[in-house]
Amino acid sequence: MASNGLTYDGCNFFRQRLVLSTLSGKRVKIRNIRSKEDDPGLRDFEASFIRLLDKVTNGSTIEINQTGTVLFYRPGLLYGGCIEHDCSLQRSVGYYLEALLMLAPFMKTPLKATLRGVTNDPTDPTVDMLKFTALPVMKKFGIDGEGLDLKVLKRGMAPGGGGEVLFTCPVRRIIRPVQLTEPGKIKRIRGVAYSVRVSPQMANRIVESARGVLNQFIPDIYIHTDHMKGVHSGKSPGFGVTLVAETLEGVFLSAEMASTPQGQGDPVLPEDLGRNCAKLLLEEIHRGGCVDSSNQSLALLLMTLGQQDVSKLLLGPLSPYTVEFLRHVRDFFQIMFKMDVRKPLEDERKGGEKVLMTCVGVGYSNLNKTLK
């Protein structure tokens, strides 16, 4: 830790460091970015992410050395407003949206962001998954109202992209603490099977195979088929599915799969994709918790920034990404979580072991909203 900010080595967890730097107001220096590789420095998608941060803040200073291996970032004030951004095709729109979800509630004016690029790929969380799972998490912390929405205007598969997404989010001065310790039992399963520039039957075949697995456990299943045509179908063919299980306590657990991008790797059959995604959903239900594994870091950040009161959240096993996020939260906000591992009794049939996360929020107040 440097006296004038924080210093990190390497390109891992790039977004975490810049997002937490922006929220905490602490400067950050990232050095040795792929310095030992044949092609050193920032990648195109990382440079695109920096440009997006520059658009939603006012007064940020970003310095990159000639080789792109050292980045110095001094955050400005989060401003928001209406922005448009063409995302790098190396990563999907979900890569950028995950960061915007963390930043948007703390801006000066409500955010209205139009992002263009790849909406669905096998690597990053898709727009559909974030809409079904991340937005309900934000609502539990008091970030709700008419202004919170995520719409797919055009669907773009990898590698060509051509998709377009509209994300709107209201601002909040404070985040309320939560007590989320009971996930509840699964009451229904919903989802969307999508296809672009291929036969509409692909989506129907996915639905049939997914239902073949899930109908053994629960009758209330509805998977919507979405086949976009013409200008709304992007530049590359593909298909995929996002499945979401909803509990009696309003918890959403999700899984998703997308077809192999055109020209990359072996093609996948829609039947296999639907079946495998259904099994992934069952695995996510077994992991359990009050937030699914893809949104653990978002929920933990909102707990950290909540009012100076105790927040509790029951999670399934922590992902490696979440573990590193907790280390960064300690660096930027000096917040440590109490972790209580809970092993379920055999006769309870409540899935795998859980972790009860407890912390006292820093009492973060949205100064950007109060400044005129």
PDB file of N, CA, C and O in Angstrom, residues 110-178:
ATOM      1  N   PRO A 110     -29.722  10.255 -12.213  1.00  0.00           N
ATOM      2  CA  PRO A 110     -30.067   8.887 -12.618  1.00  0.00           C
ATOM      3  C   PRO A 110     -29.379   8.507 -13.931  1.00  0.00           C
ATOM      4  O   PRO A 110     -29.312   9.317 -14.864  1.00  0.00           O
ATOM      5  N   LEU A 111     -28.892   7.278 -13.984  1.00  0.00           N
ATOM      6  CA  LEU A 111     -28.148   6.817 -15.152  1.00  0.00           C
ATOM      7  C   LEU A 111     -29.088   6.267 -16.217  1.00  0.00           C
ATOM      8  O   LEU A 111     -30.024   5.526 -15.925  1.00  0.00           O
ATOM      9  N   LYS A 112     -28.808   6.651 -17.467  1.00  0.00           N
ATOM     10  CA  LYS A 112     -29.492   6.067 -18.618  1.00  0.00           C
ATOM     11  C   LYS A 112     -28.408   5.707 -19.615  1.00  0.00           C
ATOM     12  O   LYS A 112     -27.910   6.571 -20.343  1.00  0.00           O
ATOM     13  N   ALA A 113     -27.996   4.440 -19.602  1.00  0.00           N
ATOM     14  CA  ALA A 113     -26.843   4.006 -20.393  1.00  0.00           C
ATOM     15  C   ALA A 113     -27.272   3.095 -21.536  1.00  0.00           C
ATOM     16  O   ALA A 113     -27.960   2.105 -21.317  1.00  0.00           O
ATOM     17  N   THR A 114     -26.851   3.449 -22.748  1.00  0.00           N
ATOM     18  CA  THR A 114     -27.056   2.593 -23.918  1.00  0.00           C
ATOM     19  C   THR A 114     -25.721   1.956 -24.266  1.00  0.00           C
ATOM     20  O   THR A 114     -24.768   2.658 -24.608  1.00  0.00           O
ATOM     21  N   LEU A 115     -25.657   0.634 -24.157  1.00  0.00           N
ATOM     22  CA  LEU A 115     -24.416  -0.093 -24.438  1.00  0.00           C
ATOM     23  C   LEU A 115     -24.609  -0.950 -25.685  1.00  0.00           C
ATOM     24  O   LEU A 115     -25.639  -1.596 -25.852  1.00  0.00           O
ATOM     25  N   ARG A 116     -23.596  -0.956 -26.543  1.00  0.00           N
ATOM     26  CA  ARG A 116     -23.676  -1.732 -27.791  1.00  0.00           C
ATOM     27  C   ARG A 116     -22.538  -2.729 -27.857  1.00  0.00           C
ATOM     28  O   ARG A 116     -21.428  -2.443 -27.422  1.00  0.00           O
ATOM     29  N   GLY A 117     -22.831  -3.904 -28.427  1.00  0.00           N
ATOM     30  CA  GLY A 117     -21.799  -4.927 -28.560  1.00  0.00           C
ATOM     31  C   GLY A 117     -22.391  -6.322 -28.479  1.00  0.00           C
ATOM     32  O   GLY A 117     -23.498  -6.573 -28.960  1.00  0.00           O
ATOM     33  N   VAL A 118     -21.665  -7.230 -27.852  1.00  0.00           N
ATOM     34  CA  VAL A 118     -22.108  -8.618 -27.679  1.00  0.00           C
ATOM     35  C   VAL A 118     -22.985  -8.704 -26.431  1.00  0.00           C
ATOM     36  O   VAL A 118     -22.546  -8.366 -25.335  1.00  0.00           O
ATOM     37  N   THR A 119     -24.232  -9.133 -26.588  1.00  0.00           N
ATOM     38  CA  THR A 119     -25.128  -9.236 -25.422  1.00  0.00           C
ATOM     39  C   THR A 119     -25.077 -10.618 -24.782  1.00  0.00           C
ATOM     40  O   THR A 119     -25.369 -10.766 -23.603  1.00  0.00           O
ATOM     41  N   ASN A 120     -24.745 -11.639 -25.570  1.00  0.00           N
ATOM     42  CA  ASN A 120     -24.749 -13.013 -25.060  1.00  0.00           C
ATOM     43  C   ASN A 120     -23.523 -13.765 -25.556  1.00  0.00           C
ATOM     44  O   ASN A 120     -23.325 -13.890 -26.764  1.00  0.00           O
ATOM     45  N   ASP A 121     -22.707 -14.244 -24.640  1.00  0.00           N
ATOM     46  CA  ASP A 121     -21.589 -15.117 -25.002  1.00  0.00           C
ATOM     47  C   ASP A 121     -21.356 -16.121 -23.870  1.00  0.00           C
ATOM     48  O   ASP A 121     -21.933 -15.983 -22.789  1.00  0.00           O
ATOM     49  N   PRO A 122     -20.529 -17.150 -24.080  1.00  0.00           N
ATOM     50  CA  PRO A 122     -20.361 -18.170 -23.040  1.00  0.00           C
ATOM     51  C   PRO A 122     -19.499 -17.732 -21.856  1.00  0.00           C
ATOM     52  O   PRO A 122     -19.415 -18.455 -20.867  1.00  0.00           O
ATOM     53  N   THR A 123     -18.862 -16.548 -21.935  1.00  0.00           N
ATOM     54  CA  THR A 123     -17.875 -16.149 -20.920  1.00  0.00           C
ATOM     55  C   THR A 123     -18.469 -15.310 -19.796  1.00  0.00           C
ATOM     56  O   THR A 123     -18.350 -15.641 -18.620  1.00  0.00           O
ATOM     57  N   ASP A 124     -19.097 -14.197 -20.159  1.00  0.00           N
ATOM     58  CA  ASP A 124     -19.582 -13.234 -19.159  1.00  0.00           C
ATOM     59  C   ASP A 124     -21.068 -13.463 -18.862  1.00  0.00           C
ATOM     60  O   ASP A 124     -21.781 -14.069 -19.657  1.00  0.00           O
ATOM     61  N   PRO A 125     -21.537 -12.927 -17.711  1.00  0.00           N
ATOM     62  CA  PRO A 125     -22.986 -12.979 -17.439  1.00  0.00           C
ATOM     63  C   PRO A 125     -23.743 -12.254 -18.552  1.00  0.00           C
ATOM     64  O   PRO A 125     -23.319 -11.185 -18.990  1.00  0.00           O
ATOM     65  N   THR A 126     -24.822 -12.852 -19.016  1.00  0.00           N
ATOM     66  CA  THR A 126     -25.582 -12.208 -20.086  1.00  0.00           C
ATOM     67  C   THR A 126     -26.501 -11.141 -19.518  1.00  0.00           C
ATOM     68  O   THR A 126     -26.753 -11.076 -18.311  1.00  0.00           O
ATOM     69  N   VAL A 127     -27.010 -10.315 -20.402  1.00  0.00           N
ATOM     70  CA  VAL A 127     -27.949  -9.265 -20.004  1.00  0.00           C
ATOM     71  C   VAL A 127     -29.193  -9.887 -19.364  1.00  0.00           C
ATOM     72  O   VAL A 127     -29.735  -9.376 -18.387  1.00  0.00           O
ATOM     73  N   ASP A 128     -29.623 -11.035 -19.901  1.00  0.00           N
ATOM     74  CA  ASP A 128     -30.818 -11.703 -19.367  1.00  0.00           C
ATOM     75  C   ASP A 128     -30.607 -12.123 -17.911  1.00  0.00           C
ATOM     76  O   ASP A 128     -31.476 -11.908 -17.059  1.00  0.00           O
ATOM     77  N   MET A 129     -29.451 -12.714 -17.624  1.00  0.00           N
ATOM     78  CA  MET A 129     -29.186 -13.158 -16.256  1.00  0.00           C
ATOM     79  C   MET A 129     -29.149 -11.967 -15.294  1.00  0.00           C
ATOM     80  O   MET A 129     -29.720 -12.021 -14.199  1.00  0.00           O
ATOM     81  N   LEU A 130     -28.502 -10.882 -15.701  1.00  0.00           N
ATOM     82  CA  LEU A 130     -28.405  -9.711 -14.826  1.00  0.00           C
ATOM     83  C   LEU A 130     -29.785  -9.101 -14.575  1.00  0.00           C
ATOM     84  O   LEU A 130     -30.084  -8.644 -13.470  1.00  0.00           O
ATOM     85  N   LYS A 131     -30.637  -9.122 -15.603  1.00  0.00           N
ATOM     86  CA  LYS A 131     -31.993  -8.588 -15.428  1.00  0.00           C
ATOM     87  C   LYS A 131     -32.793  -9.432 -14.436  1.00  0.00           C
ATOM     88  O   LYS A 131     -33.490  -8.915 -13.575  1.00  0.00           O
ATOM     89  N   PHE A 132     -32.683 -10.762 -14.553  1.00  0.00           N
ATOM     90  CA  PHE A 132     -33.466 -11.667 -13.713  1.00  0.00           C
ATOM     91  C   PHE A 132     -32.960 -11.751 -12.273  1.00  0.00           C
ATOM     92  O   PHE A 132     -33.726 -12.039 -11.357  1.00  0.00           O
ATOM     93  N   THR A 133     -31.647 -11.549 -12.054  1.00  0.00           N
ATOM     94  CA  THR A 133     -31.073 -11.802 -10.727  1.00  0.00           C
ATOM     95  C   THR A 133     -30.463 -10.586 -10.044  1.00  0.00           C
ATOM     96  O   THR A 133     -30.635 -10.399  -8.850  1.00  0.00           O
ATOM     97  N   ALA A 134     -29.739  -9.741 -10.790  1.00  0.00           N
ATOM     98  CA  ALA A 134     -29.056  -8.614 -10.149  1.00  0.00           C
ATOM     99  C   ALA A 134     -30.032  -7.510  -9.738  1.00  0.00           C
ATOM    100  O   ALA A 134     -29.913  -6.933  -8.647  1.00  0.00           O
ATOM    101  N   LEU A 135     -31.015  -7.214 -10.592  1.00  0.00           N
ATOM    102  CA  LEU A 135     -31.970  -6.150 -10.256  1.00  0.00           C
ATOM    103  C   LEU A 135     -32.785  -6.476  -8.999  1.00  0.00           C
ATOM    104  O   LEU A 135     -32.974  -5.607  -8.141  1.00  0.00           O
ATOM    105  N   PRO A 136     -33.269  -7.735  -8.814  1.00  0.00           N
ATOM    106  CA  PRO A 136     -33.955  -8.063  -7.553  1.00  0.00           C
ATOM    107  C   PRO A 136     -33.059  -7.915  -6.324  1.00  0.00           C
ATOM    108  O   PRO A 136     -33.540  -7.541  -5.247  1.00  0.00           O
ATOM    109  N   VAL A 137     -31.757  -8.202  -6.473  1.00  0.00           N
ATOM    110  CA  VAL A 137     -30.821  -8.010  -5.352  1.00  0.00           C
ATOM    111  C   VAL A 137     -30.768  -6.534  -4.977  1.00  0.00           C
ATOM    112  O   VAL A 137     -30.835  -6.164  -3.797  1.00  0.00           O
ATOM    113  N   MET A 138     -30.668  -5.661  -5.971  1.00  0.00           N
ATOM    114  CA  MET A 138     -30.598  -4.221  -5.708  1.00  0.00           C
ATOM    115  C   MET A 138     -31.874  -3.725  -5.021  1.00  0.00           C
ATOM    116  O   MET A 138     -31.829  -2.875  -4.130  1.00  0.00           O
ATOM    117  N   LYS A 139     -33.014  -4.287  -5.420  1.00  0.00           N
ATOM    118  CA  LYS A 139     -34.290  -3.862  -4.827  1.00  0.00           C
ATOM    119  C   LYS A 139     -34.351  -4.170  -3.332  1.00  0.00           C
ATOM    120  O   LYS A 139     -34.955  -3.425  -2.564  1.00  0.00           O
ATOM    121  N   LYS A 140     -33.724  -5.261  -2.922  1.00  0.00           N
ATOM    122  CA  LYS A 140     -33.732  -5.621  -1.501  1.00  0.00           C
ATOM    123  C   LYS A 140     -32.973  -4.599  -0.654  1.00  0.00           C
ATOM    124  O   LYS A 140     -33.199  -4.480   0.546  1.00  0.00           O
ATOM    125  N   PHE A 141     -32.063  -3.860  -1.278  1.00  0.00           N
ATOM    126  CA  PHE A 141     -31.289  -2.837  -0.557  1.00  0.00           C
ATOM    127  C   PHE A 141     -31.909  -1.442  -0.702  1.00  0.00           C
ATOM    128  O   PHE A 141     -31.291  -0.445  -0.352  1.00  0.00           O
ATOM    129  N   GLY A 142     -33.120  -1.379  -1.242  1.00  0.00           N
ATOM    130  CA  GLY A 142     -33.805  -0.094  -1.355  1.00  0.00           C
ATOM    131  C   GLY A 142     -33.562   0.635  -2.660  1.00  0.00           C
ATOM    132  O   GLY A 142     -33.973   1.786  -2.831  1.00  0.00           O
ATOM    133  N   ILE A 143     -32.881  -0.025  -3.611  1.00  0.00           N
ATOM    134  CA  ILE A 143     -32.652   0.592  -4.925  1.00  0.00           C
ATOM    135  C   ILE A 143     -33.744   0.064  -5.846  1.00  0.00           C
ATOM    136  O   ILE A 143     -33.590  -0.956  -6.530  1.00  0.00           O
ATOM    137  N   ASP A 144     -34.886   0.724  -5.830  1.00  0.00           N
ATOM    138  CA  ASP A 144     -36.016   0.232  -6.608  1.00  0.00           C
ATOM    139  C   ASP A 144     -36.764   1.409  -7.213  1.00  0.00           C
ATOM    140  O   ASP A 144     -36.248   2.512  -7.275  1.00  0.00           O
ATOM    141  N   GLY A 145     -37.971   1.181  -7.631  1.00  0.00           N
ATOM    142  CA  GLY A 145     -38.756   2.246  -8.243  1.00  0.00           C
ATOM    143  C   GLY A 145     -38.834   2.050  -9.749  1.00  0.00           C
ATOM    144  O   GLY A 145     -38.268   1.126 -10.323  1.00  0.00           O
ATOM    145  N   GLU A 146     -39.541   2.963 -10.392  1.00  0.00           N
ATOM    146  CA  GLU A 146     -39.788   2.850 -11.833  1.00  0.00           C
ATOM    147  C   GLU A 146     -38.512   2.987 -12.653  1.00  0.00           C
ATOM    148  O   GLU A 146     -38.425   2.488 -13.763  1.00  0.00           O
ATOM    149  N   GLY A 147     -37.524   3.660 -12.120  1.00  0.00           N
ATOM    150  CA  GLY A 147     -36.326   3.952 -12.910  1.00  0.00           C
ATOM    151  C   GLY A 147     -35.367   2.803 -13.084  1.00  0.00           C
ATOM    152  O   GLY A 147     -34.420   2.899 -13.865  1.00  0.00           O
ATOM    153  N   LEU A 148     -35.563   1.679 -12.368  1.00  0.00           N
ATOM    154  CA  LEU A 148     -34.615   0.572 -12.436  1.00  0.00           C
ATOM    155  C   LEU A 148     -35.078  -0.426 -13.498  1.00  0.00           C
ATOM    156  O   LEU A 148     -36.082  -1.111 -13.339  1.00  0.00           O
ATOM    157  N   ASP A 149     -34.311  -0.526 -14.600  1.00  0.00           N
ATOM    158  CA  ASP A 149     -34.724  -1.413 -15.686  1.00  0.00           C
ATOM    159  C   ASP A 149     -33.528  -1.768 -16.567  1.00  0.00           C
ATOM    160  O   ASP A 149     -32.543  -1.027 -16.645  1.00  0.00           O
ATOM    161  N   LEU A 150     -33.651  -2.898 -17.233  1.00  0.00           N
ATOM    162  CA  LEU A 150     -32.608  -3.380 -18.141  1.00  0.00           C
ATOM    163  C   LEU A 150     -33.306  -4.020 -19.333  1.00  0.00           C
ATOM    164  O   LEU A 150     -34.013  -5.016 -19.177  1.00  0.00           O
ATOM    165  N   LYS A 151     -33.145  -3.435 -20.512  1.00  0.00           N
ATOM    166  CA  LYS A 151     -33.863  -3.907 -21.698  1.00  0.00           C
ATOM    167  C   LYS A 151     -32.891  -4.325 -22.796  1.00  0.00           C
ATOM    168  O   LYS A 151     -31.892  -3.639 -23.040  1.00  0.00           O
ATOM    169  N   VAL A 152     -33.209  -5.445 -23.451  1.00  0.00           N
ATOM    170  CA  VAL A 152     -32.452  -5.867 -24.631  1.00  0.00           C
ATOM    171  C   VAL A 152     -33.171  -5.308 -25.857  1.00  0.00           C
ATOM    172  O   VAL A 152     -34.252  -5.774 -26.224  1.00  0.00           O
ATOM    173  N   LEU A 153     -32.571  -4.290 -26.486  1.00  0.00           N
ATOM    174  CA  LEU A 153     -33.183  -3.685 -27.672  1.00  0.00           C
ATOM    175  C   LEU A 153     -32.808  -4.470 -28.927  1.00  0.00           C
ATOM    176  O   LEU A 153     -33.623  -4.651 -29.827  1.00  0.00           O
ATOM    177  N   LYS A 154     -31.560  -4.927 -28.970  1.00  0.00           N
ATOM    178  CA  LYS A 154     -31.073  -5.780 -30.055  1.00  0.00           C
ATOM    179  C   LYS A 154     -30.205  -6.858 -29.420  1.00  0.00           C
ATOM    180  O   LYS A 154     -29.438  -6.563 -28.505  1.00  0.00           O
ATOM    181  N   ARG A 155     -30.333  -8.080 -29.909  1.00  0.00           N
ATOM    182  CA  ARG A 155     -29.530  -9.165 -29.343  1.00  0.00           C
ATOM    183  C   ARG A 155     -28.339  -9.449 -30.258  1.00  0.00           C
ATOM    184  O   ARG A 155     -28.525  -9.687 -31.456  1.00  0.00           O
ATOM    185  N   GLY A 156     -27.143  -9.429 -29.700  1.00  0.00           N
ATOM    186  CA  GLY A 156     -25.939  -9.654 -30.499  1.00  0.00           C
ATOM    187  C   GLY A 156     -25.100 -10.777 -29.925  1.00  0.00           C
ATOM    188  O   GLY A 156     -24.641 -10.696 -28.789  1.00  0.00           O
ATOM    189  N   MET A 157     -24.909 -11.834 -30.693  1.00  0.00           N
ATOM    190  CA  MET A 157     -24.097 -12.965 -30.247  1.00  0.00           C
ATOM    191  C   MET A 157     -22.631 -12.732 -30.610  1.00  0.00           C
ATOM    192  O   MET A 157     -22.305 -11.977 -31.530  1.00  0.00           O
ATOM    193  N   ALA A 158     -21.737 -13.412 -29.887  1.00  0.00           N
ATOM    194  CA  ALA A 158     -20.320 -13.364 -30.225  1.00  0.00           C
ATOM    195  C   ALA A 158     -20.114 -14.181 -31.519  1.00  0.00           C
ATOM    196  O   ALA A 158     -20.864 -15.111 -31.780  1.00  0.00           O
ATOM    197  N   PRO A 159     -19.103 -13.853 -32.353  1.00  0.00           N
ATOM    198  CA  PRO A 159     -18.111 -12.800 -32.130  1.00  0.00           C
ATOM    199  C   PRO A 159     -18.477 -11.443 -32.726  1.00  0.00           C
ATOM    200  O   PRO A 159     -17.815 -10.449 -32.467  1.00  0.00           O
ATOM    201  N   GLY A 160     -19.534 -11.393 -33.564  1.00  0.00           N
ATOM    202  CA  GLY A 160     -19.805 -10.162 -34.301  1.00  0.00           C
ATOM    203  C   GLY A 160     -20.496  -9.067 -33.517  1.00  0.00           C
ATOM    204  O   GLY A 160     -20.378  -7.884 -33.822  1.00  0.00           O
ATOM    205  N   GLY A 161     -21.259  -9.439 -32.483  1.00  0.00           N
ATOM    206  CA  GLY A 161     -21.972  -8.439 -31.696  1.00  0.00           C
ATOM    207  C   GLY A 161     -23.160  -7.869 -32.448  1.00  0.00           C
ATOM    208  O   GLY A 161     -23.942  -8.595 -33.045  1.00  0.00           O
ATOM    209  N   GLY A 162     -23.293  -6.551 -32.382  1.00  0.00           N
ATOM    210  CA  GLY A 162     -24.427  -5.899 -33.030  1.00  0.00           C
ATOM    211  C   GLY A 162     -25.626  -5.759 -32.116  1.00  0.00           C
ATOM    212  O   GLY A 162     -26.704  -5.357 -32.552  1.00  0.00           O
ATOM    213  N   GLY A 163     -25.461  -6.097 -30.820  1.00  0.00           N
ATOM    214  CA  GLY A 163     -26.554  -5.967 -29.869  1.00  0.00           C
ATOM    215  C   GLY A 163     -26.623  -4.582 -29.251  1.00  0.00           C
ATOM    216  O   GLY A 163     -25.690  -3.781 -29.364  1.00  0.00           O
ATOM    217  N   GLU A 164     -27.748  -4.305 -28.596  1.00  0.00           N
ATOM    218  CA  GLU A 164     -27.915  -2.997 -27.931  1.00  0.00           C
ATOM    219  C   GLU A 164     -28.766  -3.185 -26.681  1.00  0.00           C
ATOM    220  O   GLU A 164     -29.784  -3.885 -26.703  1.00  0.00           O
ATOM    221  N   VAL A 165     -28.325  -2.563 -25.600  1.00  0.00           N
ATOM    222  CA  VAL A 165     -28.974  -2.725 -24.297  1.00  0.00           C
ATOM    223  C   VAL A 165     -29.189  -1.349 -23.679  1.00  0.00           C
ATOM    224  O   VAL A 165     -28.331  -0.466 -23.781  1.00  0.00           O
ATOM    225  N   LEU A 166     -30.324  -1.174 -23.019  1.00  0.00           N
ATOM    226  CA  LEU A 166     -30.605   0.069 -22.299  1.00  0.00           C
ATOM    227  C   LEU A 166     -30.716  -0.229 -20.814  1.00  0.00           C
ATOM    228  O   LEU A 166     -31.547  -1.040 -20.400  1.00  0.00           O
ATOM    229  N   PHE A 167     -29.872   0.421 -20.020  1.00  0.00           N
ATOM    230  CA  PHE A 167     -29.892   0.241 -18.562  1.00  0.00           C
ATOM    231  C   PHE A 167     -30.215   1.577 -17.908  1.00  0.00           C
ATOM    232  O   PHE A 167     -29.550   2.578 -18.154  1.00  0.00           O
ATOM    233  N   THR A 168     -31.266   1.594 -17.087  1.00  0.00           N
ATOM    234  CA  THR A 168     -31.609   2.807 -16.344  1.00  0.00           C
ATOM    235  C   THR A 168     -31.633   2.494 -14.856  1.00  0.00           C
ATOM    236  O   THR A 168     -32.050   1.406 -14.449  1.00  0.00           O
ATOM    237  N   CYS A 169     -31.174   3.452 -14.051  1.00  0.00           N
ATOM    238  CA  CYS A 169     -31.101   3.214 -12.605  1.00  0.00           C
ATOM    239  C   CYS A 169     -31.284   4.525 -11.850  1.00  0.00           C
ATOM    240  O   CYS A 169     -30.649   5.531 -12.182  1.00  0.00           O
ATOM    241  N   PRO A 170     -32.151   4.530 -10.821  1.00  0.00           N
ATOM    242  CA  PRO A 170     -32.305   5.730  -9.991  1.00  0.00           C
ATOM    243  C   PRO A 170     -31.121   5.882  -9.040  1.00  0.00           C
ATOM    244  O   PRO A 170     -30.352   4.936  -8.844  1.00  0.00           O
ATOM    245  N   VAL A 171     -30.967   7.058  -8.460  1.00  0.00           N
ATOM    246  CA  VAL A 171     -29.900   7.275  -7.475  1.00  0.00           C
ATOM    247  C   VAL A 171     -30.482   7.203  -6.064  1.00  0.00           C
ATOM    248  O   VAL A 171     -31.668   7.453  -5.846  1.00  0.00           O
ATOM    249  N   ARG A 172     -29.635   6.832  -5.124  1.00  0.00           N
ATOM    250  CA  ARG A 172     -30.027   6.750  -3.719  1.00  0.00           C
ATOM    251  C   ARG A 172     -28.988   7.451  -2.856  1.00  0.00           C
ATOM    252  O   ARG A 172     -27.793   7.363  -3.110  1.00  0.00           O
ATOM    253  N   ARG A 173     -29.457   8.164  -1.839  1.00  0.00           N
ATOM    254  CA  ARG A 173     -28.514   8.856  -0.949  1.00  0.00           C
ATOM    255  C   ARG A 173     -27.902   7.883   0.041  1.00  0.00           C
ATOM    256  O   ARG A 173     -26.732   7.988   0.397  1.00  0.00           O
ATOM    257  N   ILE A 174     -28.709   6.916   0.500  1.00  0.00           N
ATOM    258  CA  ILE A 174     -28.206   5.916   1.445  1.00  0.00           C
ATOM    259  C   ILE A 174     -28.720   4.531   1.032  1.00  0.00           C
ATOM    260  O   ILE A 174     -29.723   4.414   0.333  1.00  0.00           O
ATOM    261  N   ILE A 175     -28.005   3.500   1.471  1.00  0.00           N
ATOM    262  CA  ILE A 175     -28.391   2.106   1.213  1.00  0.00           C
ATOM    263  C   ILE A 175     -28.847   1.499   2.537  1.00  0.00           C
ATOM    264  O   ILE A 175     -28.155   1.615   3.544  1.00  0.00           O
ATOM    265  N   ARG A 176     -29.994   0.842   2.509  1.00  0.00           N
ATOM    266  CA  ARG A 176     -30.506   0.303   3.765  1.00  0.00           C
ATOM    267  C   ARG A 176     -29.865  -1.052   4.076  1.00  0.00           C
ATOM    268  O   ARG A 176     -29.575  -1.831   3.158  1.00  0.00           O
ATOM    269  N   PRO A 177     -29.660  -1.347   5.361  1.00  0.00           N
ATOM    270  CA  PRO A 177     -29.113  -2.651   5.754  1.00  0.00           C
ATOM    271  C   PRO A 177     -30.137  -3.757   5.523  1.00  0.00           C
ATOM    272  O   PRO A 177     -31.343  -3.497   5.454  1.00  0.00           O
ATOM    273  N   VAL A 178     -29.653  -4.999   5.406  1.00  0.00           N
ATOM    274  CA  VAL A 178     -30.557  -6.118   5.126  1.00  0.00           C
ATOM    275  C   VAL A 178     -30.309  -7.269   6.097  1.00  0.00           C
ATOM    276  O   VAL A 178     -29.237  -7.384   6.693  1.00  0.00           O
TER     277      VAL A 178
END
